[in-house]
Amino acid sequence: MGDKFTEGYLMSLIDDAERIILSDPLGDKVPYLSYTLKETEKKREESPFSVLYKEVASCHACNGYETRGVFAEPVIKKNPKVLFIAPYPEGSIIFSPQSMEKFRAWWKLSLLLEEGEWALTTLIKCPVSSFSKEVADSCRNTLRTEMSLIAPEAMVLLGYDTASYMLRKNLPMDEMRGRKFVVNHIPVFVTYSPSDYINNPSLQRPIWNDMLFIRKSIGTEGRKA
């Protein structure tokens, strides 16, 4: 029900109607009653993801929030086969329309993943112009919580910045690709990001090789495209 005044008014109408029905308009026989309305619908509890992302959306841990427009909520699935981690949102969304088109056509499709088998998030939660370890450090706990809640079977790190930070390895990209790492007991693989490919189409062959290696490792190799 709305406010207390409206609630009381409606209840008084019920009292009056009852007295009219019983031929007691002055209320001599039927006493005035006090009603308390109980909400019949239980409030829906917020999911742990909603709570987490509300906290992130109001975070002021670094100056990234100054350029934040709308917090880009990740694509979340519980227990997906693969969690993809990009370095940071491309504006107010995780991927620009062009990057998302490439992602779906290459990364998702090449790994032969169904819609419910992948999730997508970022290492840094606010849009930034370039990667920063200091900013990534401020987002580290959020990503750790995400990983725990999502509980993926495997993770794919997109791009050099994401891979070098997550793996704590100062290695060239070619030395991180084509290998399986483990982070928090989760198998981890490295490849280029969609924006890497858009900026450098010659990466098509290396990315395809990465996809072949990853899908063999995660057990989707024998699926039909």
mmCIF file with all atom_site columns, C-alpha atoms in Angstrom:
data_model
loop_
_atom_site.group_PDB
_atom_site.id
_atom_site.type_symbol
_atom_site.label_atom_id
_atom_site.label_alt_id
_atom_site.label_comp_id
_atom_site.label_asym_id
_atom_site.label_entity_id
_atom_site.label_seq_id
_atom_site.pdbx_PDB_ins_code
_atom_site.Cartn_x
_atom_site.Cartn_y
_atom_site.Cartn_z
_atom_site.occupancy
_atom_site.B_iso_or_equiv
_atom_site.pdbx_formal_charge
_atom_site.auth_seq_id
_atom_site.auth_comp_id
_atom_site.auth_asym_id
_atom_site.auth_atom_id
_atom_site.pdbx_PDB_model_num
ATOM 1   C CA . MET A 1 1   ? 0.000   0.000   0.000   1.00 0.00 ? 1   MET A CA 1
ATOM 2   C CA . GLY A 1 2   ? 1.093   3.598   -0.402  1.00 0.00 ? 2   GLY A CA 1
ATOM 3   C CA . ASP A 1 3   ? 1.228   6.206   2.403   1.00 0.00 ? 3   ASP A CA 1
ATOM 4   C CA . LYS A 1 4   ? -0.339  5.894   5.870   1.00 0.00 ? 4   LYS A CA 1
ATOM 5   C CA . PHE A 1 5   ? -3.086  8.458   5.128   1.00 0.00 ? 5   PHE A CA 1
ATOM 6   C CA . THR A 1 6   ? -4.312  6.504   2.097   1.00 0.00 ? 6   THR A CA 1
ATOM 7   C CA . GLU A 1 7   ? -4.162  3.264   4.056   1.00 0.00 ? 7   GLU A CA 1
ATOM 8   C CA . GLY A 1 8   ? -6.244  4.693   6.915   1.00 0.00 ? 8   GLY A CA 1
ATOM 9   C CA . TYR A 1 9   ? -8.794  6.219   4.552   1.00 0.00 ? 9   TYR A CA 1
ATOM 10  C CA . LEU A 1 10  ? -9.388  2.962   2.724   1.00 0.00 ? 10  LEU A CA 1
ATOM 11  C CA . MET A 1 11  ? -9.769  1.064   5.972   1.00 0.00 ? 11  MET A CA 1
ATOM 12  C CA . SER A 1 12  ? -12.350 3.556   7.221   1.00 0.00 ? 12  SER A CA 1
ATOM 13  C CA . LEU A 1 13  ? -14.362 2.955   4.035   1.00 0.00 ? 13  LEU A CA 1
ATOM 14  C CA . ILE A 1 14  ? -14.395 -0.750  4.879   1.00 0.00 ? 14  ILE A CA 1
ATOM 15  C CA . ASP A 1 15  ? -15.679 0.089   8.402   1.00 0.00 ? 15  ASP A CA 1
ATOM 16  C CA . ASP A 1 16  ? -18.447 2.285   6.999   1.00 0.00 ? 16  ASP A CA 1
ATOM 17  C CA . ALA A 1 17  ? -19.512 -0.346  4.472   1.00 0.00 ? 17  ALA A CA 1
ATOM 18  C CA . GLU A 1 18  ? -19.726 -2.993  7.176   1.00 0.00 ? 18  GLU A CA 1
ATOM 19  C CA . ARG A 1 19  ? -21.930 -0.783  9.395   1.00 0.00 ? 19  ARG A CA 1
ATOM 20  C CA . ILE A 1 20  ? -24.274 0.035   6.486   1.00 0.00 ? 20  ILE A CA 1
ATOM 21  C CA . ILE A 1 21  ? -24.668 -3.647  5.700   1.00 0.00 ? 21  ILE A CA 1
ATOM 22  C CA . LEU A 1 22  ? -25.512 -4.339  9.376   1.00 0.00 ? 22  LEU A CA 1
ATOM 23  C CA . SER A 1 23  ? -27.886 -1.313  9.600   1.00 0.00 ? 23  SER A CA 1
ATOM 24  C CA . ASP A 1 24  ? -25.638 0.351   12.166  1.00 0.00 ? 24  ASP A CA 1
ATOM 25  C CA . PRO A 1 25  ? -24.653 3.684   10.531  1.00 0.00 ? 25  PRO A CA 1
ATOM 26  C CA . LEU A 1 26  ? -23.721 5.327   13.842  1.00 0.00 ? 26  LEU A CA 1
ATOM 27  C CA . GLY A 1 27  ? -21.442 2.516   14.925  1.00 0.00 ? 27  GLY A CA 1
ATOM 28  C CA . ASP A 1 28  ? -23.405 1.635   18.064  1.00 0.00 ? 28  ASP A CA 1
ATOM 29  C CA . LYS A 1 29  ? -23.120 -2.093  17.544  1.00 0.00 ? 29  LYS A CA 1
ATOM 30  C CA . VAL A 1 30  ? -20.098 -2.438  15.285  1.00 0.00 ? 30  VAL A CA 1
ATOM 31  C CA . PRO A 1 31  ? -16.970 -0.920  16.839  1.00 0.00 ? 31  PRO A CA 1
ATOM 32  C CA . TYR A 1 32  ? -14.388 0.856   14.747  1.00 0.00 ? 32  TYR A CA 1
ATOM 33  C CA . LEU A 1 33  ? -11.574 -1.468  13.912  1.00 0.00 ? 33  LEU A CA 1
ATOM 34  C CA . SER A 1 34  ? -7.897  -0.857  13.410  1.00 0.00 ? 34  SER A CA 1
ATOM 35  C CA . TYR A 1 35  ? -6.414  -2.556  10.369  1.00 0.00 ? 35  TYR A CA 1
ATOM 36  C CA . THR A 1 36  ? -2.818  -3.283  9.583   1.00 0.00 ? 36  THR A CA 1
ATOM 37  C CA . LEU A 1 37  ? -2.046  -4.160  5.999   1.00 0.00 ? 37  LEU A CA 1
ATOM 38  C CA . LYS A 1 38  ? 0.592   -6.782  5.479   1.00 0.00 ? 38  LYS A CA 1
ATOM 39  C CA . GLU A 1 39  ? 2.640   -6.905  2.308   1.00 0.00 ? 39  GLU A CA 1
ATOM 40  C CA . THR A 1 40  ? 1.811   -10.103 0.510   1.00 0.00 ? 40  THR A CA 1
ATOM 41  C CA . GLU A 1 41  ? 4.778   -9.948  -1.822  1.00 0.00 ? 41  GLU A CA 1
ATOM 42  C CA . LYS A 1 42  ? 8.157   -10.670 -0.355  1.00 0.00 ? 42  LYS A CA 1
ATOM 43  C CA . LYS A 1 43  ? 10.844  -8.278  -1.383  1.00 0.00 ? 43  LYS A CA 1
ATOM 44  C CA . ARG A 1 44  ? 13.147  -9.949  -3.812  1.00 0.00 ? 44  ARG A CA 1
ATOM 45  C CA . GLU A 1 45  ? 16.598  -10.279 -2.345  1.00 0.00 ? 45  GLU A CA 1
ATOM 46  C CA . GLU A 1 46  ? 19.395  -8.731  -4.347  1.00 0.00 ? 46  GLU A CA 1
ATOM 47  C CA . SER A 1 47  ? 21.807  -11.152 -5.938  1.00 0.00 ? 47  SER A CA 1
ATOM 48  C CA . PRO A 1 48  ? 25.454  -11.063 -4.850  1.00 0.00 ? 48  PRO A CA 1
ATOM 49  C CA . PHE A 1 49  ? 26.294  -9.747  -8.338  1.00 0.00 ? 49  PHE A CA 1
ATOM 50  C CA . SER A 1 50  ? 23.879  -6.801  -7.990  1.00 0.00 ? 50  SER A CA 1
ATOM 51  C CA . VAL A 1 51  ? 25.335  -5.910  -4.612  1.00 0.00 ? 51  VAL A CA 1
ATOM 52  C CA . LEU A 1 52  ? 28.882  -6.133  -5.951  1.00 0.00 ? 52  LEU A CA 1
ATOM 53  C CA . TYR A 1 53  ? 28.254  -4.019  -9.048  1.00 0.00 ? 53  TYR A CA 1
ATOM 54  C CA . LYS A 1 54  ? 26.406  -1.338  -7.088  1.00 0.00 ? 54  LYS A CA 1
ATOM 55  C CA . GLU A 1 55  ? 29.504  -1.024  -4.918  1.00 0.00 ? 55  GLU A CA 1
ATOM 56  C CA . VAL A 1 56  ? 31.718  -0.814  -7.998  1.00 0.00 ? 56  VAL A CA 1
ATOM 57  C CA . ALA A 1 57  ? 29.469  1.768   -9.667  1.00 0.00 ? 57  ALA A CA 1
ATOM 58  C CA . SER A 1 58  ? 29.970  4.101   -6.697  1.00 0.00 ? 58  SER A CA 1
ATOM 59  C CA . CYS A 1 59  ? 33.679  3.350   -6.190  1.00 0.00 ? 59  CYS A CA 1
ATOM 60  C CA . HIS A 1 60  ? 36.045  6.326   -5.833  1.00 0.00 ? 60  HIS A CA 1
ATOM 61  C CA . ALA A 1 61  ? 39.220  4.334   -5.179  1.00 0.00 ? 61  ALA A CA 1
ATOM 62  C CA . CYS A 1 62  ? 41.044  5.957   -8.101  1.00 0.00 ? 62  CYS A CA 1
ATOM 63  C CA . ASN A 1 63  ? 40.485  8.836   -10.510 1.00 0.00 ? 63  ASN A CA 1
ATOM 64  C CA . GLY A 1 64  ? 38.882  6.509   -13.051 1.00 0.00 ? 64  GLY A CA 1
ATOM 65  C CA . TYR A 1 65  ? 35.458  7.333   -11.616 1.00 0.00 ? 65  TYR A CA 1
ATOM 66  C CA . GLU A 1 66  ? 35.849  10.929  -12.824 1.00 0.00 ? 66  GLU A CA 1
ATOM 67  C CA . THR A 1 67  ? 35.428  9.833   -16.443 1.00 0.00 ? 67  THR A CA 1
ATOM 68  C CA . ARG A 1 68  ? 32.930  7.071   -15.737 1.00 0.00 ? 68  ARG A CA 1
ATOM 69  C CA . GLY A 1 69  ? 29.596  7.499   -17.470 1.00 0.00 ? 69  GLY A CA 1
ATOM 70  C CA . VAL A 1 70  ? 27.509  4.395   -16.964 1.00 0.00 ? 70  VAL A CA 1
ATOM 71  C CA . PHE A 1 71  ? 29.113  1.433   -15.231 1.00 0.00 ? 71  PHE A CA 1
ATOM 72  C CA . ALA A 1 72  ? 29.486  -1.324  -17.805 1.00 0.00 ? 72  ALA A CA 1
ATOM 73  C CA . GLU A 1 73  ? 28.065  -4.400  -16.125 1.00 0.00 ? 73  GLU A CA 1
ATOM 74  C CA . PRO A 1 74  ? 29.686  -7.630  -17.264 1.00 0.00 ? 74  PRO A CA 1
ATOM 75  C CA . VAL A 1 75  ? 27.986  -10.441 -19.154 1.00 0.00 ? 75  VAL A CA 1
ATOM 76  C CA . ILE A 1 76  ? 27.398  -12.843 -16.288 1.00 0.00 ? 76  ILE A CA 1
ATOM 77  C CA . LYS A 1 77  ? 26.661  -16.562 -16.301 1.00 0.00 ? 77  LYS A CA 1
ATOM 78  C CA . LYS A 1 78  ? 27.074  -18.869 -13.326 1.00 0.00 ? 78  LYS A CA 1
ATOM 79  C CA . ASN A 1 79  ? 29.573  -21.691 -13.823 1.00 0.00 ? 79  ASN A CA 1
ATOM 80  C CA . PRO A 1 80  ? 30.318  -20.936 -17.491 1.00 0.00 ? 80  PRO A CA 1
ATOM 81  C CA . LYS A 1 81  ? 32.784  -23.012 -19.431 1.00 0.00 ? 81  LYS A CA 1
ATOM 82  C CA . VAL A 1 82  ? 34.841  -19.872 -20.130 1.00 0.00 ? 82  VAL A CA 1
ATOM 83  C CA . LEU A 1 83  ? 35.160  -16.472 -18.461 1.00 0.00 ? 83  LEU A CA 1
ATOM 84  C CA . PHE A 1 84  ? 36.747  -13.946 -20.820 1.00 0.00 ? 84  PHE A CA 1
ATOM 85  C CA . ILE A 1 85  ? 38.584  -11.057 -19.154 1.00 0.00 ? 85  ILE A CA 1
ATOM 86  C CA . ALA A 1 86  ? 39.258  -7.892  -21.157 1.00 0.00 ? 86  ALA A CA 1
ATOM 87  C CA . PRO A 1 87  ? 41.576  -5.145  -19.867 1.00 0.00 ? 87  PRO A CA 1
ATOM 88  C CA . TYR A 1 88  ? 38.942  -2.382  -19.394 1.00 0.00 ? 88  TYR A CA 1
ATOM 89  C CA . PRO A 1 89  ? 35.585  -1.192  -20.793 1.00 0.00 ? 89  PRO A CA 1
ATOM 90  C CA . GLU A 1 90  ? 35.625  0.472   -24.193 1.00 0.00 ? 90  GLU A CA 1
ATOM 91  C CA . GLY A 1 91  ? 33.572  3.481   -23.115 1.00 0.00 ? 91  GLY A CA 1
ATOM 92  C CA . SER A 1 92  ? 30.306  2.902   -21.263 1.00 0.00 ? 92  SER A CA 1
ATOM 93  C CA . ILE A 1 93  ? 30.155  -0.716  -22.470 1.00 0.00 ? 93  ILE A CA 1
ATOM 94  C CA . ILE A 1 94  ? 32.665  -3.535  -22.196 1.00 0.00 ? 94  ILE A CA 1
ATOM 95  C CA . PHE A 1 95  ? 33.174  -3.845  -25.952 1.00 0.00 ? 95  PHE A CA 1
ATOM 96  C CA . SER A 1 96  ? 32.412  -1.324  -28.656 1.00 0.00 ? 96  SER A CA 1
ATOM 97  C CA . PRO A 1 97  ? 29.868  -2.612  -31.202 1.00 0.00 ? 97  PRO A CA 1
ATOM 98  C CA . GLN A 1 98  ? 32.725  -3.400  -33.603 1.00 0.00 ? 98  GLN A CA 1
ATOM 99  C CA . SER A 1 99  ? 34.707  -5.270  -30.942 1.00 0.00 ? 99  SER A CA 1
ATOM 100 C CA . MET A 1 100 ? 31.625  -7.212  -29.814 1.00 0.00 ? 100 MET A CA 1
ATOM 101 C CA . GLU A 1 101 ? 30.918  -8.234  -33.396 1.00 0.00 ? 101 GLU A CA 1
ATOM 102 C CA . LYS A 1 102 ? 34.471  -9.571  -33.740 1.00 0.00 ? 102 LYS A CA 1
ATOM 103 C CA . PHE A 1 103 ? 34.276  -11.225 -30.330 1.00 0.00 ? 103 PHE A CA 1
ATOM 104 C CA . ARG A 1 104 ? 31.132  -13.153 -31.181 1.00 0.00 ? 104 ARG A CA 1
ATOM 105 C CA . ALA A 1 105 ? 32.365  -14.097 -34.654 1.00 0.00 ? 105 ALA A CA 1
ATOM 106 C CA . TRP A 1 106 ? 35.857  -15.176 -33.586 1.00 0.00 ? 106 TRP A CA 1
ATOM 107 C CA . TRP A 1 107 ? 36.404  -15.754 -29.889 1.00 0.00 ? 107 TRP A CA 1
ATOM 108 C CA . LYS A 1 108 ? 33.000  -17.197 -28.974 1.00 0.00 ? 108 LYS A CA 1
ATOM 109 C CA . LEU A 1 109 ? 32.278  -18.979 -32.253 1.00 0.00 ? 109 LEU A CA 1
ATOM 110 C CA . SER A 1 110 ? 35.798  -20.319 -32.746 1.00 0.00 ? 110 SER A CA 1
ATOM 111 C CA . LEU A 1 111 ? 35.701  -21.930 -29.308 1.00 0.00 ? 111 LEU A CA 1
ATOM 112 C CA . LEU A 1 112 ? 32.345  -23.520 -30.255 1.00 0.00 ? 112 LEU A CA 1
ATOM 113 C CA . LEU A 1 113 ? 30.669  -22.087 -27.154 1.00 0.00 ? 113 LEU A CA 1
ATOM 114 C CA . GLU A 1 114 ? 26.910  -22.006 -26.597 1.00 0.00 ? 114 GLU A CA 1
ATOM 115 C CA . GLU A 1 115 ? 25.312  -18.778 -25.350 1.00 0.00 ? 115 GLU A CA 1
ATOM 116 C CA . GLY A 1 116 ? 25.119  -19.969 -21.756 1.00 0.00 ? 116 GLY A CA 1
ATOM 117 C CA . GLU A 1 117 ? 28.702  -21.215 -21.686 1.00 0.00 ? 117 GLU A CA 1
ATOM 118 C CA . TRP A 1 118 ? 30.597  -17.928 -21.614 1.00 0.00 ? 118 TRP A CA 1
ATOM 119 C CA . ALA A 1 119 ? 30.827  -14.835 -19.451 1.00 0.00 ? 119 ALA A CA 1
ATOM 120 C CA . LEU A 1 120 ? 32.664  -11.569 -20.034 1.00 0.00 ? 120 LEU A CA 1
ATOM 121 C CA . THR A 1 121 ? 34.149  -9.046  -17.636 1.00 0.00 ? 121 THR A CA 1
ATOM 122 C CA . THR A 1 122 ? 37.037  -6.615  -17.366 1.00 0.00 ? 122 THR A CA 1
ATOM 123 C CA . LEU A 1 123 ? 40.091  -6.294  -15.173 1.00 0.00 ? 123 LEU A CA 1
ATOM 124 C CA . ILE A 1 124 ? 39.675  -2.522  -14.751 1.00 0.00 ? 124 ILE A CA 1
ATOM 125 C CA . LYS A 1 125 ? 36.045  -1.566  -14.156 1.00 0.00 ? 125 LYS A CA 1
ATOM 126 C CA . CYS A 1 126 ? 36.017  2.068   -15.327 1.00 0.00 ? 126 CYS A CA 1
ATOM 127 C CA . PRO A 1 127 ? 36.752  3.222   -18.891 1.00 0.00 ? 127 PRO A CA 1
ATOM 128 C CA . VAL A 1 128 ? 40.348  4.423   -19.122 1.00 0.00 ? 128 VAL A CA 1
ATOM 129 C CA . SER A 1 129 ? 42.488  5.653   -22.006 1.00 0.00 ? 129 SER A CA 1
ATOM 130 C CA . SER A 1 130 ? 45.349  3.272   -21.257 1.00 0.00 ? 130 SER A CA 1
ATOM 131 C CA . PHE A 1 131 ? 46.215  0.425   -18.901 1.00 0.00 ? 131 PHE A CA 1
ATOM 132 C CA . SER A 1 132 ? 47.465  1.338   -15.446 1.00 0.00 ? 132 SER A CA 1
ATOM 133 C CA . LYS A 1 133 ? 48.727  -1.079  -12.813 1.00 0.00 ? 133 LYS A CA 1
ATOM 134 C CA . GLU A 1 134 ? 47.686  1.313   -10.045 1.00 0.00 ? 134 GLU A CA 1
ATOM 135 C CA . VAL A 1 135 ? 44.106  1.423   -11.328 1.00 0.00 ? 135 VAL A CA 1
ATOM 136 C CA . ALA A 1 136 ? 44.096  -2.348  -11.827 1.00 0.00 ? 136 ALA A CA 1
ATOM 137 C CA . ASP A 1 137 ? 45.215  -2.813  -8.223  1.00 0.00 ? 137 ASP A CA 1
ATOM 138 C CA . SER A 1 138 ? 42.176  -0.842  -7.026  1.00 0.00 ? 138 SER A CA 1
ATOM 139 C CA . CYS A 1 139 ? 39.899  -3.208  -8.994  1.00 0.00 ? 139 CYS A CA 1
ATOM 140 C CA . ARG A 1 140 ? 41.680  -6.401  -8.038  1.00 0.00 ? 140 ARG A CA 1
ATOM 141 C CA . ASN A 1 141 ? 39.404  -7.376  -5.159  1.00 0.00 ? 141 ASN A CA 1
ATOM 142 C CA . THR A 1 142 ? 36.318  -6.894  -7.305  1.00 0.00 ? 142 THR A CA 1
ATOM 143 C CA . LEU A 1 143 ? 37.652  -9.242  -9.952  1.00 0.00 ? 143 LEU A CA 1
ATOM 144 C CA . ARG A 1 144 ? 38.588  -11.784 -7.302  1.00 0.00 ? 144 ARG A CA 1
ATOM 145 C CA . THR A 1 145 ? 35.012  -11.676 -5.981  1.00 0.00 ? 145 THR A CA 1
ATOM 146 C CA . GLU A 1 146 ? 33.642  -12.021 -9.518  1.00 0.00 ? 146 GLU A CA 1
ATOM 147 C CA . MET A 1 147 ? 35.785  -15.063 -10.167 1.00 0.00 ? 147 MET A CA 1
ATOM 148 C CA . SER A 1 148 ? 34.517  -16.661 -6.964  1.00 0.00 ? 148 SER A CA 1
ATOM 149 C CA . LEU A 1 149 ? 30.849  -15.922 -7.729  1.00 0.00 ? 149 LEU A CA 1
ATOM 150 C CA . ILE A 1 150 ? 31.017  -16.870 -11.415 1.00 0.00 ? 150 ILE A CA 1
ATOM 151 C CA . ALA A 1 151 ? 33.125  -19.991 -10.785 1.00 0.00 ? 151 ALA A CA 1
ATOM 152 C CA . PRO A 1 152 ? 34.179  -20.598 -14.409 1.00 0.00 ? 152 PRO A CA 1
ATOM 153 C CA . GLU A 1 153 ? 35.719  -23.826 -15.641 1.00 0.00 ? 153 GLU A CA 1
ATOM 154 C CA . ALA A 1 154 ? 38.431  -21.840 -17.462 1.00 0.00 ? 154 ALA A CA 1
ATOM 155 C CA . MET A 1 155 ? 39.448  -18.237 -18.126 1.00 0.00 ? 155 MET A CA 1
ATOM 156 C CA . VAL A 1 156 ? 40.745  -16.566 -21.283 1.00 0.00 ? 156 VAL A CA 1
ATOM 157 C CA . LEU A 1 157 ? 42.793  -13.400 -20.767 1.00 0.00 ? 157 LEU A CA 1
ATOM 158 C CA . LEU A 1 158 ? 42.398  -10.962 -23.643 1.00 0.00 ? 158 LEU A CA 1
ATOM 159 C CA . GLY A 1 159 ? 45.420  -8.852  -24.524 1.00 0.00 ? 159 GLY A CA 1
ATOM 160 C CA . TYR A 1 160 ? 48.909  -8.337  -23.179 1.00 0.00 ? 160 TYR A CA 1
ATOM 161 C CA . ASP A 1 161 ? 47.993  -5.997  -20.314 1.00 0.00 ? 161 ASP A CA 1
ATOM 162 C CA . THR A 1 162 ? 45.393  -8.363  -18.884 1.00 0.00 ? 162 THR A CA 1
ATOM 163 C CA . ALA A 1 163 ? 47.658  -11.394 -19.246 1.00 0.00 ? 163 ALA A CA 1
ATOM 164 C CA . SER A 1 164 ? 50.814  -9.861  -17.804 1.00 0.00 ? 164 SER A CA 1
ATOM 165 C CA . TYR A 1 165 ? 48.928  -8.405  -14.838 1.00 0.00 ? 165 TYR A CA 1
ATOM 166 C CA . MET A 1 166 ? 46.879  -11.508 -14.021 1.00 0.00 ? 166 MET A CA 1
ATOM 167 C CA . LEU A 1 167 ? 49.757  -13.923 -14.449 1.00 0.00 ? 167 LEU A CA 1
ATOM 168 C CA . ARG A 1 168 ? 52.355  -11.640 -12.831 1.00 0.00 ? 168 ARG A CA 1
ATOM 169 C CA . LYS A 1 169 ? 54.725  -12.455 -15.679 1.00 0.00 ? 169 LYS A CA 1
ATOM 170 C CA . ASN A 1 170 ? 56.788  -9.927  -17.600 1.00 0.00 ? 170 ASN A CA 1
ATOM 171 C CA . LEU A 1 171 ? 56.907  -12.048 -20.749 1.00 0.00 ? 171 LEU A CA 1
ATOM 172 C CA . PRO A 1 172 ? 56.330  -11.230 -24.412 1.00 0.00 ? 172 PRO A CA 1
ATOM 173 C CA . MET A 1 173 ? 52.861  -12.057 -25.684 1.00 0.00 ? 173 MET A CA 1
ATOM 174 C CA . ASP A 1 174 ? 54.136  -14.934 -27.819 1.00 0.00 ? 174 ASP A CA 1
ATOM 175 C CA . GLU A 1 175 ? 55.578  -16.624 -24.723 1.00 0.00 ? 175 GLU A CA 1
ATOM 176 C CA . MET A 1 176 ? 52.257  -16.468 -22.879 1.00 0.00 ? 176 MET A CA 1
ATOM 177 C CA . ARG A 1 177 ? 50.108  -17.672 -25.768 1.00 0.00 ? 177 ARG A CA 1
ATOM 178 C CA . GLY A 1 178 ? 49.748  -21.384 -26.483 1.00 0.00 ? 178 GLY A CA 1
ATOM 179 C CA . ARG A 1 179 ? 50.237  -22.346 -22.841 1.00 0.00 ? 179 ARG A CA 1
ATOM 180 C CA . LYS A 1 180 ? 47.997  -23.267 -19.937 1.00 0.00 ? 180 LYS A CA 1
ATOM 181 C CA . PHE A 1 181 ? 48.430  -21.373 -16.675 1.00 0.00 ? 181 PHE A CA 1
ATOM 182 C CA . VAL A 1 182 ? 46.524  -21.742 -13.406 1.00 0.00 ? 182 VAL A CA 1
ATOM 183 C CA . VAL A 1 183 ? 45.068  -18.886 -11.341 1.00 0.00 ? 183 VAL A CA 1
ATOM 184 C CA . ASN A 1 184 ? 43.133  -19.744 -8.169  1.00 0.00 ? 184 ASN A CA 1
ATOM 185 C CA . HIS A 1 185 ? 42.948  -23.372 -9.331  1.00 0.00 ? 185 HIS A CA 1
ATOM 186 C CA . ILE A 1 186 ? 41.322  -22.265 -12.630 1.00 0.00 ? 186 ILE A CA 1
ATOM 187 C CA . PRO A 1 187 ? 42.967  -23.096 -15.993 1.00 0.00 ? 187 PRO A CA 1
ATOM 188 C CA . VAL A 1 188 ? 43.930  -19.868 -17.764 1.00 0.00 ? 188 VAL A CA 1
ATOM 189 C CA . PHE A 1 189 ? 44.765  -19.172 -21.414 1.00 0.00 ? 189 PHE A CA 1
ATOM 190 C CA . VAL A 1 190 ? 46.047  -16.082 -23.193 1.00 0.00 ? 190 VAL A CA 1
ATOM 191 C CA . THR A 1 191 ? 45.179  -14.583 -26.558 1.00 0.00 ? 191 THR A CA 1
ATOM 192 C CA . TYR A 1 192 ? 44.749  -11.202 -28.213 1.00 0.00 ? 192 TYR A CA 1
ATOM 193 C CA . SER A 1 193 ? 41.717  -8.972  -27.659 1.00 0.00 ? 193 SER A CA 1
ATOM 194 C CA . PRO A 1 194 ? 39.191  -7.959  -30.323 1.00 0.00 ? 194 PRO A CA 1
ATOM 195 C CA . SER A 1 195 ? 40.617  -4.425  -30.342 1.00 0.00 ? 195 SER A CA 1
ATOM 196 C CA . ASP A 1 196 ? 44.099  -5.890  -30.965 1.00 0.00 ? 196 ASP A CA 1
ATOM 197 C CA . TYR A 1 197 ? 42.730  -7.607  -34.049 1.00 0.00 ? 197 TYR A CA 1
ATOM 198 C CA . ILE A 1 198 ? 40.849  -4.506  -35.255 1.00 0.00 ? 198 ILE A CA 1
ATOM 199 C CA . ASN A 1 199 ? 44.039  -2.447  -34.966 1.00 0.00 ? 199 ASN A CA 1
ATOM 200 C CA . ASN A 1 200 ? 46.169  -5.169  -36.545 1.00 0.00 ? 200 ASN A CA 1
ATOM 201 C CA . PRO A 1 201 ? 44.328  -7.587  -38.894 1.00 0.00 ? 201 PRO A CA 1
ATOM 202 C CA . SER A 1 202 ? 47.548  -9.553  -39.408 1.00 0.00 ? 202 SER A CA 1
ATOM 203 C CA . LEU A 1 203 ? 46.851  -11.137 -35.999 1.00 0.00 ? 203 LEU A CA 1
ATOM 204 C CA . GLN A 1 204 ? 44.108  -13.260 -37.561 1.00 0.00 ? 204 GLN A CA 1
ATOM 205 C CA . ARG A 1 205 ? 46.316  -16.341 -37.965 1.00 0.00 ? 205 ARG A CA 1
ATOM 206 C CA . PRO A 1 206 ? 47.843  -16.202 -34.434 1.00 0.00 ? 206 PRO A CA 1
ATOM 207 C CA . ILE A 1 207 ? 44.370  -15.743 -32.926 1.00 0.00 ? 207 ILE A CA 1
ATOM 208 C CA . TRP A 1 208 ? 43.024  -18.705 -34.885 1.00 0.00 ? 208 TRP A CA 1
ATOM 209 C CA . ASN A 1 209 ? 45.909  -20.846 -33.620 1.00 0.00 ? 209 ASN A CA 1
ATOM 210 C CA . ASP A 1 210 ? 45.104  -19.740 -30.075 1.00 0.00 ? 210 ASP A CA 1
ATOM 211 C CA . MET A 1 211 ? 41.456  -20.712 -30.545 1.00 0.00 ? 211 MET A CA 1
ATOM 212 C CA . LEU A 1 212 ? 42.410  -24.179 -31.751 1.00 0.00 ? 212 LEU A CA 1
ATOM 213 C CA . PHE A 1 213 ? 44.655  -24.673 -28.716 1.00 0.00 ? 213 PHE A CA 1
ATOM 214 C CA . ILE A 1 214 ? 42.100  -23.336 -26.229 1.00 0.00 ? 214 ILE A CA 1
ATOM 215 C CA . ARG A 1 215 ? 39.119  -25.301 -27.526 1.00 0.00 ? 215 ARG A CA 1
ATOM 216 C CA . LYS A 1 216 ? 41.158  -28.485 -27.428 1.00 0.00 ? 216 LYS A CA 1
ATOM 217 C CA . SER A 1 217 ? 42.131  -27.670 -23.840 1.00 0.00 ? 217 SER A CA 1
ATOM 218 C CA . ILE A 1 218 ? 38.582  -26.916 -22.656 1.00 0.00 ? 218 ILE A CA 1
ATOM 219 C CA . GLY A 1 219 ? 37.027  -29.915 -24.388 1.00 0.00 ? 219 GLY A CA 1
ATOM 220 C CA . THR A 1 220 ? 34.965  -28.275 -27.144 1.00 0.00 ? 220 THR A CA 1
ATOM 221 C CA . GLU A 1 221 ? 37.138  -29.439 -30.041 1.00 0.00 ? 221 GLU A CA 1
ATOM 222 C CA . GLY A 1 222 ? 34.777  -32.159 -31.284 1.00 0.00 ? 222 GLY A CA 1
ATOM 223 C CA . ARG A 1 223 ? 31.677  -29.975 -31.425 1.00 0.00 ? 223 ARG A CA 1
ATOM 224 C CA . LYS A 1 224 ? 29.972  -28.963 -34.636 1.00 0.00 ? 224 LYS A CA 1
ATOM 225 C CA . ALA A 1 225 ? 30.352  -25.295 -35.562 1.00 0.00 ? 225 ALA A CA 1
#
